[in-house]
Coordinates of C-alpha atoms (C1' of nucleotides) in Angstrom, one line a residue:
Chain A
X26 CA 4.1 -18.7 -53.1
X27 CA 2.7 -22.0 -53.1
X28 CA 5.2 -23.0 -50.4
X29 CA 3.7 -20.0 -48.1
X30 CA 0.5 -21.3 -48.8
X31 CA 0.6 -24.2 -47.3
X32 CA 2.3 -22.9 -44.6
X33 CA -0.4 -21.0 -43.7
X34 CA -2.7 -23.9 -43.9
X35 CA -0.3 -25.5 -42.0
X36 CA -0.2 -23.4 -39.0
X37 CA -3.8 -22.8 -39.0
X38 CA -4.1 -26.3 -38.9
X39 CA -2.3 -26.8 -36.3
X40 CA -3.7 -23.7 -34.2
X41 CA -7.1 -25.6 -34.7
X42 CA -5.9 -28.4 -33.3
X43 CA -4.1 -26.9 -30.3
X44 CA -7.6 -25.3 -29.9
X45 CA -9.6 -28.4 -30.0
X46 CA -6.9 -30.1 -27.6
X47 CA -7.2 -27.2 -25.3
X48 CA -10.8 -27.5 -25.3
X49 CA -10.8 -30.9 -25.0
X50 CA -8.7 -30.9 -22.2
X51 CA -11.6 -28.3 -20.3
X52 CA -14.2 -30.8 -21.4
X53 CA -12.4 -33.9 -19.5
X54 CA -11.0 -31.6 -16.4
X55 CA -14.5 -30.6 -15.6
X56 CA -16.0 -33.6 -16.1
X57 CA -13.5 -35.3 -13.2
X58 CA -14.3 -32.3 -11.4
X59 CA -18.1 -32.7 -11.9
X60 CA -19.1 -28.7 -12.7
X61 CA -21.7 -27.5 -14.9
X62 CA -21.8 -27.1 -18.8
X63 CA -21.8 -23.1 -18.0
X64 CA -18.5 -23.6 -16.2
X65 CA -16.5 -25.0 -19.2
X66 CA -18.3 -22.4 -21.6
X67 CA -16.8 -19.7 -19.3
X68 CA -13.5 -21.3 -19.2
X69 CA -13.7 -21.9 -23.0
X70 CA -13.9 -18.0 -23.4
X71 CA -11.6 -17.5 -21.1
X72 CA -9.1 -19.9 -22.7
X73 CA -9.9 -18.0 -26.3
X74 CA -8.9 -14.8 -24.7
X75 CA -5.7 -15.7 -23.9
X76 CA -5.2 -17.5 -27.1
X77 CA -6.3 -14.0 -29.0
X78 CA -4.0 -12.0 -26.7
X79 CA -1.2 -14.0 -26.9
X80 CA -0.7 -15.2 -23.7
X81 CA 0.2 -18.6 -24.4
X82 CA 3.9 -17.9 -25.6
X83 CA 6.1 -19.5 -23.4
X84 CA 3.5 -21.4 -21.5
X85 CA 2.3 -24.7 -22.0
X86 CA -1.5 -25.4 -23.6
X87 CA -2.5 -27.5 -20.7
X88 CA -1.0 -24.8 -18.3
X89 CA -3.5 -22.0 -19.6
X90 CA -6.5 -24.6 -19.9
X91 CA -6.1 -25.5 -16.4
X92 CA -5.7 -22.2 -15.0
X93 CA -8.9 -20.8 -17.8
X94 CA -11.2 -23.7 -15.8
X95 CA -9.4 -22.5 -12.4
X96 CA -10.3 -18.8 -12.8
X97 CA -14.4 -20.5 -14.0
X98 CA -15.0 -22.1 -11.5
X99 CA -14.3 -18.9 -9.3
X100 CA -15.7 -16.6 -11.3
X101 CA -19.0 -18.5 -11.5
X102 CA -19.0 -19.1 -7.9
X103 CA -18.2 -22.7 -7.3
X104 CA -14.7 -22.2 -6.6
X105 CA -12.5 -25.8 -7.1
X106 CA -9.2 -25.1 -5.0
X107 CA -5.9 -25.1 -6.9
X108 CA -5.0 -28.6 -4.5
X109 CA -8.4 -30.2 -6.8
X110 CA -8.1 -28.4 -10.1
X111 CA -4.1 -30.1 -9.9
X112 CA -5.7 -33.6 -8.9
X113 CA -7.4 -33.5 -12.6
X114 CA -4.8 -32.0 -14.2
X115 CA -1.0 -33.3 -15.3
X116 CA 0.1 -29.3 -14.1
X117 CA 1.5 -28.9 -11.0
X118 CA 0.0 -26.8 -8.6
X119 CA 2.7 -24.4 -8.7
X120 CA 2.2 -23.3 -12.1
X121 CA -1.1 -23.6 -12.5
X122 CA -1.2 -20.6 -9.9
X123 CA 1.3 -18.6 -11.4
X124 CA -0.3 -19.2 -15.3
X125 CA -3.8 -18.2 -13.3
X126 CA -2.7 -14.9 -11.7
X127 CA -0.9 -14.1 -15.1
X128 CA -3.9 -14.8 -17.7
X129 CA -6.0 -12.9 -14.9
X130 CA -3.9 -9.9 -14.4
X131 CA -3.4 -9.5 -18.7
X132 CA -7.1 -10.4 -19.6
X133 CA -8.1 -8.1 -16.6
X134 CA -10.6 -10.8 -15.1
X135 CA -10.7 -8.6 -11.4
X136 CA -11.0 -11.7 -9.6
X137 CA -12.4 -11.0 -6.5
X138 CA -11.1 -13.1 -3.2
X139 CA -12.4 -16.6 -3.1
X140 CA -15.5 -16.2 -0.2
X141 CA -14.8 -19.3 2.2
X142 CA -18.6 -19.6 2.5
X143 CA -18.3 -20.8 -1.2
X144 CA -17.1 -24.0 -0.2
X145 CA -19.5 -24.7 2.6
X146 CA -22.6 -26.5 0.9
X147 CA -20.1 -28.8 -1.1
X148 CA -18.1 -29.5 2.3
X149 CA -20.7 -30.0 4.0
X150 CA -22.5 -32.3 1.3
X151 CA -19.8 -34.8 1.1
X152 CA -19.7 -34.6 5.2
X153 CA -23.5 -35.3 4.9
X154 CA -24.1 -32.4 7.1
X155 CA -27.6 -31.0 7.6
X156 CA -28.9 -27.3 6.6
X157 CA -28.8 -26.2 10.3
X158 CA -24.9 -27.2 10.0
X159 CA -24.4 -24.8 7.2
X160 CA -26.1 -22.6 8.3
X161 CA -24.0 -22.2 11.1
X162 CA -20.8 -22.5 9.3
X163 CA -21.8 -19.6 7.1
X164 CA -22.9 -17.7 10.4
X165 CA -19.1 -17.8 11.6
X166 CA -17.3 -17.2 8.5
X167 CA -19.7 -14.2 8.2
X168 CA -19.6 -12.9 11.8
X169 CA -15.4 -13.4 11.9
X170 CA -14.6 -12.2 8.4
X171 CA -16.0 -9.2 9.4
X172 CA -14.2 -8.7 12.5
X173 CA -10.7 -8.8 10.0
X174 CA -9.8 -13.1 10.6
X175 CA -10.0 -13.6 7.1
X176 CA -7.4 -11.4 5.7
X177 CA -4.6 -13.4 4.6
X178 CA -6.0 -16.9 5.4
X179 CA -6.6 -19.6 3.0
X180 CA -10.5 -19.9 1.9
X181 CA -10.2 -23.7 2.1
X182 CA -9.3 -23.7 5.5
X183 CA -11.2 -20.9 6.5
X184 CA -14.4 -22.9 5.6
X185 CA -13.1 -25.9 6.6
X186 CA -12.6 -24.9 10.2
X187 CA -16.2 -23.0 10.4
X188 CA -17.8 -26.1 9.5
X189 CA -15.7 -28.1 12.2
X190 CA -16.9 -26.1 14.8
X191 CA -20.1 -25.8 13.3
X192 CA -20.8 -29.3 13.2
X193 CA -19.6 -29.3 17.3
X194 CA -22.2 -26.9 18.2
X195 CA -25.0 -28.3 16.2
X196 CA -23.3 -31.8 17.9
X197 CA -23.3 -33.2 14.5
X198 CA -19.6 -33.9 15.0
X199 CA -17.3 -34.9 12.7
X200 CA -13.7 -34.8 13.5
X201 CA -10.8 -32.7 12.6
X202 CA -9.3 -35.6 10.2
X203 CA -12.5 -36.1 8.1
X204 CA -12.8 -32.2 8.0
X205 CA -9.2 -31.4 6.9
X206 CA -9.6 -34.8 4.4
X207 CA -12.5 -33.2 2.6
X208 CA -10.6 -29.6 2.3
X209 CA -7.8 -30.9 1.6
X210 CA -5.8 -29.3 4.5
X211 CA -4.2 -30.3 7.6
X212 CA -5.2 -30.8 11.1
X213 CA -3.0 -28.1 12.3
X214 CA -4.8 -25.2 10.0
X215 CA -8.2 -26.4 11.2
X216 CA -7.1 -25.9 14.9
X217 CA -5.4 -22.5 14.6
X218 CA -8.1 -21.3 12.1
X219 CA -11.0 -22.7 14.8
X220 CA -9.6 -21.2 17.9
X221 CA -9.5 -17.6 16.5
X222 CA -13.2 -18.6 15.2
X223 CA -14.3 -19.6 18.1
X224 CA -12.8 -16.8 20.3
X225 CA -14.0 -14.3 17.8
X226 CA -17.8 -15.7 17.9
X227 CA -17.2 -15.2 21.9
X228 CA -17.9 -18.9 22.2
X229 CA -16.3 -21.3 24.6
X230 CA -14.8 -24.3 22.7
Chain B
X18 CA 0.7 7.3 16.9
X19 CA 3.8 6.6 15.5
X20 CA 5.0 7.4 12.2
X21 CA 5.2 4.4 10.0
X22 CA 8.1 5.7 8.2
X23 CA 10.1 5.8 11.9
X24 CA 9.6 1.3 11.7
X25 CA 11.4 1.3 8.4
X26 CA 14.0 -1.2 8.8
X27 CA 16.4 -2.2 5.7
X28 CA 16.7 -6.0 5.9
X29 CA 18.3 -6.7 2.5
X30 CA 20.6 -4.7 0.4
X31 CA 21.8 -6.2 -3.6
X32 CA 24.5 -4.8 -5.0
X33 CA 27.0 -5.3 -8.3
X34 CA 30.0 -4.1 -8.7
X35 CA 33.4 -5.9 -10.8
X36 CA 37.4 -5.4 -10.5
X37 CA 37.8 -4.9 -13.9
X38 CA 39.6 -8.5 -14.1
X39 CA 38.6 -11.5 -15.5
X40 CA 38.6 -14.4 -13.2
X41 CA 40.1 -18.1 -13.0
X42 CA 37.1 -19.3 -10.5
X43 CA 38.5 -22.7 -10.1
X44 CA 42.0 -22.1 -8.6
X45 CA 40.3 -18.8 -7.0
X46 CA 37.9 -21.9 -5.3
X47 CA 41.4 -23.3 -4.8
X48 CA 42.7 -20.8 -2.3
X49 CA 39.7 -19.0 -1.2
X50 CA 38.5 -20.8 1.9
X51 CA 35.1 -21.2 2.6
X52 CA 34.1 -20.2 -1.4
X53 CA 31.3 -22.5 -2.8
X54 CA 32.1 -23.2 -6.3
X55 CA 30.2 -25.4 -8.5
X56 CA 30.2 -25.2 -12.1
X57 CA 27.2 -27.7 -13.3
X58 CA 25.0 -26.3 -11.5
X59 CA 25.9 -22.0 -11.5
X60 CA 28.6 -20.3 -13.0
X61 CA 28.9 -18.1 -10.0
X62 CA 31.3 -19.0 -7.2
X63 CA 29.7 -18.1 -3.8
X64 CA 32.0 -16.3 -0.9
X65 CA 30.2 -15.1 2.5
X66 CA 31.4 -13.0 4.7
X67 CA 30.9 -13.0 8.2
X68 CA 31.1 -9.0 9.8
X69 CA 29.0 -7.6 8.1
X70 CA 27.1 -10.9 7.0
X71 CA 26.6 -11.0 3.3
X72 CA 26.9 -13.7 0.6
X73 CA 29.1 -12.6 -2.5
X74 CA 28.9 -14.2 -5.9
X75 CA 31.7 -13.9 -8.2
X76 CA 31.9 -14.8 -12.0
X77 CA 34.4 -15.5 -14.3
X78 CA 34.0 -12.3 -16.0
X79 CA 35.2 -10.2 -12.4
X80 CA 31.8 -9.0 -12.2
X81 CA 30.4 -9.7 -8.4
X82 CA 26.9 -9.5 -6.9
X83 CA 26.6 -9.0 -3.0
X84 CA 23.6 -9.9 -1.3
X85 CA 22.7 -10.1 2.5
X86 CA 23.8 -6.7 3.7
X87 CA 21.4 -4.7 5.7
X88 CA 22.5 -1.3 4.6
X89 CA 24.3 0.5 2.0
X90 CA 27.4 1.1 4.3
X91 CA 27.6 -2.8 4.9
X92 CA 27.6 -3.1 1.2
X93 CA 30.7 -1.2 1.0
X94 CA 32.1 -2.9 3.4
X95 CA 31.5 -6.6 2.5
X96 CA 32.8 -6.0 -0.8
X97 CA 36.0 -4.2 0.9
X98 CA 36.4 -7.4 2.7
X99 CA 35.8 -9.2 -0.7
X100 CA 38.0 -7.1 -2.5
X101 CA 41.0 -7.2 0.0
X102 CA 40.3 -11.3 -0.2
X103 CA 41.4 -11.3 -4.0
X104 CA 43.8 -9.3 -3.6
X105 CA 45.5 -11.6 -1.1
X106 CA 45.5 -13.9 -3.9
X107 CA 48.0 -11.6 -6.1
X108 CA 44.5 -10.6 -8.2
X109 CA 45.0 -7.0 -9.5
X110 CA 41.7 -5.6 -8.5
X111 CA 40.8 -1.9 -9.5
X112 CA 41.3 0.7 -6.6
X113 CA 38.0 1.5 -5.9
X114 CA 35.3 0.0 -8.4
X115 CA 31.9 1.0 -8.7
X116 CA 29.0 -0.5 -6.9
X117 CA 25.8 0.0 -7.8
X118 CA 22.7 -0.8 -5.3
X119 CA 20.4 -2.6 -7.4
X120 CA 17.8 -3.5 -5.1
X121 CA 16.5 -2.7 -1.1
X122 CA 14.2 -4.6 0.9
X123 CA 12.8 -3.5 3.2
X124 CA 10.2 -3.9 6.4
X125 CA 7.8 -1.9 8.4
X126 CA 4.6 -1.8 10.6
X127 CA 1.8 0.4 9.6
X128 CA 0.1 -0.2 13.6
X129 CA -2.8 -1.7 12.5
X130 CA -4.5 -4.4 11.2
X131 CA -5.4 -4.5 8.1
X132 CA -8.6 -5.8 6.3
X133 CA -6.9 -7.1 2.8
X134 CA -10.6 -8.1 1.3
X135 CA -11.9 -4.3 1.5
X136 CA -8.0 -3.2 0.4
X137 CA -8.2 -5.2 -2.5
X138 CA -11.7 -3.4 -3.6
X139 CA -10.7 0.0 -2.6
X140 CA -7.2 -0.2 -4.6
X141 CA -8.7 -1.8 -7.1
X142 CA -8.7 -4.9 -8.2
X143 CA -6.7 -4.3 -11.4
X144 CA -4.4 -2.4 -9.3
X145 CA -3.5 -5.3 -7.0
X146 CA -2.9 -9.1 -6.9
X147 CA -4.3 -10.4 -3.7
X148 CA -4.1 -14.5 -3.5
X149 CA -4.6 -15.6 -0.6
X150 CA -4.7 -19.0 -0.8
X151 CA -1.4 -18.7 -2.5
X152 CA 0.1 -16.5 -0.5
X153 CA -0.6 -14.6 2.8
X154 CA 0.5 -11.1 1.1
X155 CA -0.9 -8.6 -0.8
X156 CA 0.9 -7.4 -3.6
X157 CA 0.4 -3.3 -4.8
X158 CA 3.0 -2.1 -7.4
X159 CA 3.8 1.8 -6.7
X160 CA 4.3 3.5 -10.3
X161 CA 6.4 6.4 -8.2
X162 CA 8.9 5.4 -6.1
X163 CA 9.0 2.2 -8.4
X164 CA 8.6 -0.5 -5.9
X165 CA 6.2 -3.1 -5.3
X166 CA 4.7 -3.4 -1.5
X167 CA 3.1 -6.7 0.5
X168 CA 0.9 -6.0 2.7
X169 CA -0.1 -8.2 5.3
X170 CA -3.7 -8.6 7.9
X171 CA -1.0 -7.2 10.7
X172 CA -0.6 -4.0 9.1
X173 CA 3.2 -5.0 8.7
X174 CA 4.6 -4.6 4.9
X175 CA 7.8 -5.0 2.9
X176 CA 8.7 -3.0 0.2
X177 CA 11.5 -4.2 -2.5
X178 CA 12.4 -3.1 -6.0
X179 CA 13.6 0.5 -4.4
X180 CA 17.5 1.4 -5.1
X181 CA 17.5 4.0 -2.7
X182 CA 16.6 3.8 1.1
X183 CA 14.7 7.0 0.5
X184 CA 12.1 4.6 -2.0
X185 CA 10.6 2.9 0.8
X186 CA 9.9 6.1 3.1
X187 CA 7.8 7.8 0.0
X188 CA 6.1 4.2 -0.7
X189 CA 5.2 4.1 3.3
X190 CA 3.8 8.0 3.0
X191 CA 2.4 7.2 -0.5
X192 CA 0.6 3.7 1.0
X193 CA -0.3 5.1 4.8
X194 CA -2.3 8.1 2.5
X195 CA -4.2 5.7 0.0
X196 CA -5.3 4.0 2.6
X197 CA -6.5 6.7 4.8
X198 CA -8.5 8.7 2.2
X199 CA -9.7 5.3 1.3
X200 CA -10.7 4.7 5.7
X201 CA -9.4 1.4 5.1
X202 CA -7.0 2.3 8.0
X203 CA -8.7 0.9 10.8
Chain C
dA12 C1' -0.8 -31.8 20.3
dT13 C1' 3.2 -28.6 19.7
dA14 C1' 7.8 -27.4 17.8
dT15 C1' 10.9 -27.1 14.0
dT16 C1' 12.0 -26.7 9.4
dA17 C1' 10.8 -25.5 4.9
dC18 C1' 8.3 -23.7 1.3
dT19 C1' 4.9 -19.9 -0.9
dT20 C1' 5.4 -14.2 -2.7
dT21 C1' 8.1 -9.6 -4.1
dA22 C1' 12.8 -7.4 -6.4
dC23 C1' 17.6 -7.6 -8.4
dA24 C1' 22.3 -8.5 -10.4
dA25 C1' 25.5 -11.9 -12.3
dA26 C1' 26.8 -16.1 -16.7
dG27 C1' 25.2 -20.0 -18.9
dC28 C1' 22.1 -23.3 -20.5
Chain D
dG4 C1' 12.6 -19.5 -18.7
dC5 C1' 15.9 -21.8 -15.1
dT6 C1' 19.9 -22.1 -12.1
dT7 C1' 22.1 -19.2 -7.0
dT8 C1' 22.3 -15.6 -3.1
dA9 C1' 19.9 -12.8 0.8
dA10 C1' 16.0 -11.1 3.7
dA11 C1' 11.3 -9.8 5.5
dA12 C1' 6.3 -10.6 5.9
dA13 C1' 2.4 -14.7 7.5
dG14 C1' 0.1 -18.9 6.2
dT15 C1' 0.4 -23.6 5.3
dA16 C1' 2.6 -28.1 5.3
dA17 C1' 5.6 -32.0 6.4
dT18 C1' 8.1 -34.0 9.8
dA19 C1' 9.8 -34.6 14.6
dT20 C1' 9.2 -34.9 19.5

DNA sequence: ATATTACTTTACAAAGC
DNA sequence: GCTTTAAAAAGTAATAT
């Protein structure tokens, strides 16, 4: 009896541990990824949920914790892209996706789409675009989502090629490379994703 | 407009069957030409077959999966081919064993585009999985036939998971309606 | 700048790790 | 869970020309 005893402790021990690991792990991944103290607290209860629903069998800590602050940032609207959210964390993209759509279909988190125009005022920011840019950027992804461009496309590089051809009209220009560098996409995705932009908005590129 | 159901196209058939023998896979890899064997890294030895195209695997325990075929006849047919094959090499194989179609994919064009974002929200979210910067597809699972579709912004979709080809005409009837009383069917 | 090749997702069986 | 096999959808990516 003793023996269970402290097997119990044991475990619960090491559960509180695993927890503060987990935590900690949020705590340092957001902090590379600069988000606010509301993110992590969201990502914290995210992470809790899955731990009370059992979702962590078979899956590693780090896995869940990445994907809890993957799903926060998104749900809070400052979406991180899984290519980032990997950069800060030793979990390869891969998984990190597949542990994210897991945790949110079983805690039923109804994750709405990622909006490209999410992305635009941190894009644009470490561009050192003006207002008028985003403005404009927002304007396209707006005016073409509507019209049915989006479905399918990557948000990333949905935003990334708005604010491409928004920085050409507002002749701010920056060029394809610096664009795709800051989304973390390639050139080619910023020129197939800008053409049927630019077509769409009935403008001549 | 046409009928959705009339661009239903099967474009992978997976079937198992077995000869009711167990197998010595490395002299079989021996004398069967053009059979992929390697131990380390699957126990399965892989035999294709050229007309009808298909790709059979065959373990140690006689048991076979074919894969490739684009319809239940070619099934039949590939494994004939398969069959005949062992027998060539003096392997008693049961006259005509079972095979069992455990899975159909298949393809089809619903004519229109489709606008995934308000899909997602008229489905429901808890309904779907709809990732797009994970993948291009969204994914609905069908409680009846039990298949699970991708859609995609073309309006094309492919439906696996039925055993029967019949599965993916219901699933197109069952889809093209949800999304017309839902006007999502531009 | 474009073309090719390859990988992402879904389902499924098999035997073994 | 993974390994292997096949095939489609469309987007993205890496590499070649």
């Amino acid at each position: 009896r003793l023996r269970k005893w402290q097997e119990r402790i044991r475990t619960k021990d090491a559960g509180e541990r695993n927890l503060q690991f987990a935590l900690s792990e949020i705590d340092r991944m957001a902090s590379a990824l600069g988000v606010p103290r509301s993110v992590r607290e969201v990502a914290s209860v995210i992470y809790r949920r899955a731990l009370k629903e059992d979702l962590i069998r078979g899956r590693s800590i780090e896995g869940v914790a990445t994907s809890a602050l993957y799903a926060a940032c998104r749900k809070e609207g400052i979406p991180r892209s899984l290519e980032e959210i990997s950069e800060v964390s030793r979990v390869e993209r891969k998984e990190i996706g597949r542990t994210y759509r897991y945790i949110s279909q079983e805690l039923g988190l109804e994750m709405k789409p990622v909006d490209p125009k999410k992305y635009v005022p941190r894009f644009c920011s470490e561009l050192e675009l003006s207002e008028e840019v985003q403005s404009k950027a927002n304007e396209i992804i707006e005016t073409t989502a509507e019209e049915g461009l989006l479905s399918g496309k990557s948000p990333t590089g949905y935003a990334a090629a708005a604010i491409y051809a928004a920085s050409l009209l507002c002749n701010e220009k920056k060029t394809q490379r610096e664009v795709a560098d800051v989304a973390q996409v390639t050139e080619v995705t910023i020129r197939n994703r800008y053409q049927e932009q630019i077509e769409a908005m009935g403008i001549h590129g | 407009m046409t009928d959705p159901k009339e661009t239903i196209n099967i474009e992978n058939v997976v079937a198992s069957t077995g000869i009711g023998q167990e197998l010595d896979l490395q002299s079989v890899a021996m004398d069967l030409e053009g059979a992929d064997y390697d131990p380390e890294q699957f126990p399965g030895l892989v035999y294709r077959t050229q007309d009808p195209k298909s790709a059979a695997l065959i373990f140690r325990s006689g048991k076979i999966v074919c894969t490739g075929a684009k319809s239940t006849d070619d099934v039949h047919e590939s494994l004939r081919i398969v069959f005949d094959k062992l027998r060539e090499l003096s392997i008693k194989v049961e006259d005509d064993p079972e095979i069992v179609v455990q899975n159909i994919v298949t393809s089809a064009d619903l004519g229109r585009q489709l606008n995934l974002n308000a899909i997602a929200i008229g489905l429901g979210l808890e309904n779907i999985e709809y990732e797009p910067e994970q993948f291009p597809g969204l994914v609905y699972r069908l409680d009846e036939p039990e298949v699970v579709a991708l859609l995609f912004g073309s309006g094309k979709l492919v439906i696996t998971g039925g055993k029967k080809p019949k599965d993916a005409e219901h699933a197109v009837d069952k889809i093209t309606s949800r999304l017309e009383e839902l006007g999502l069917l531009e």
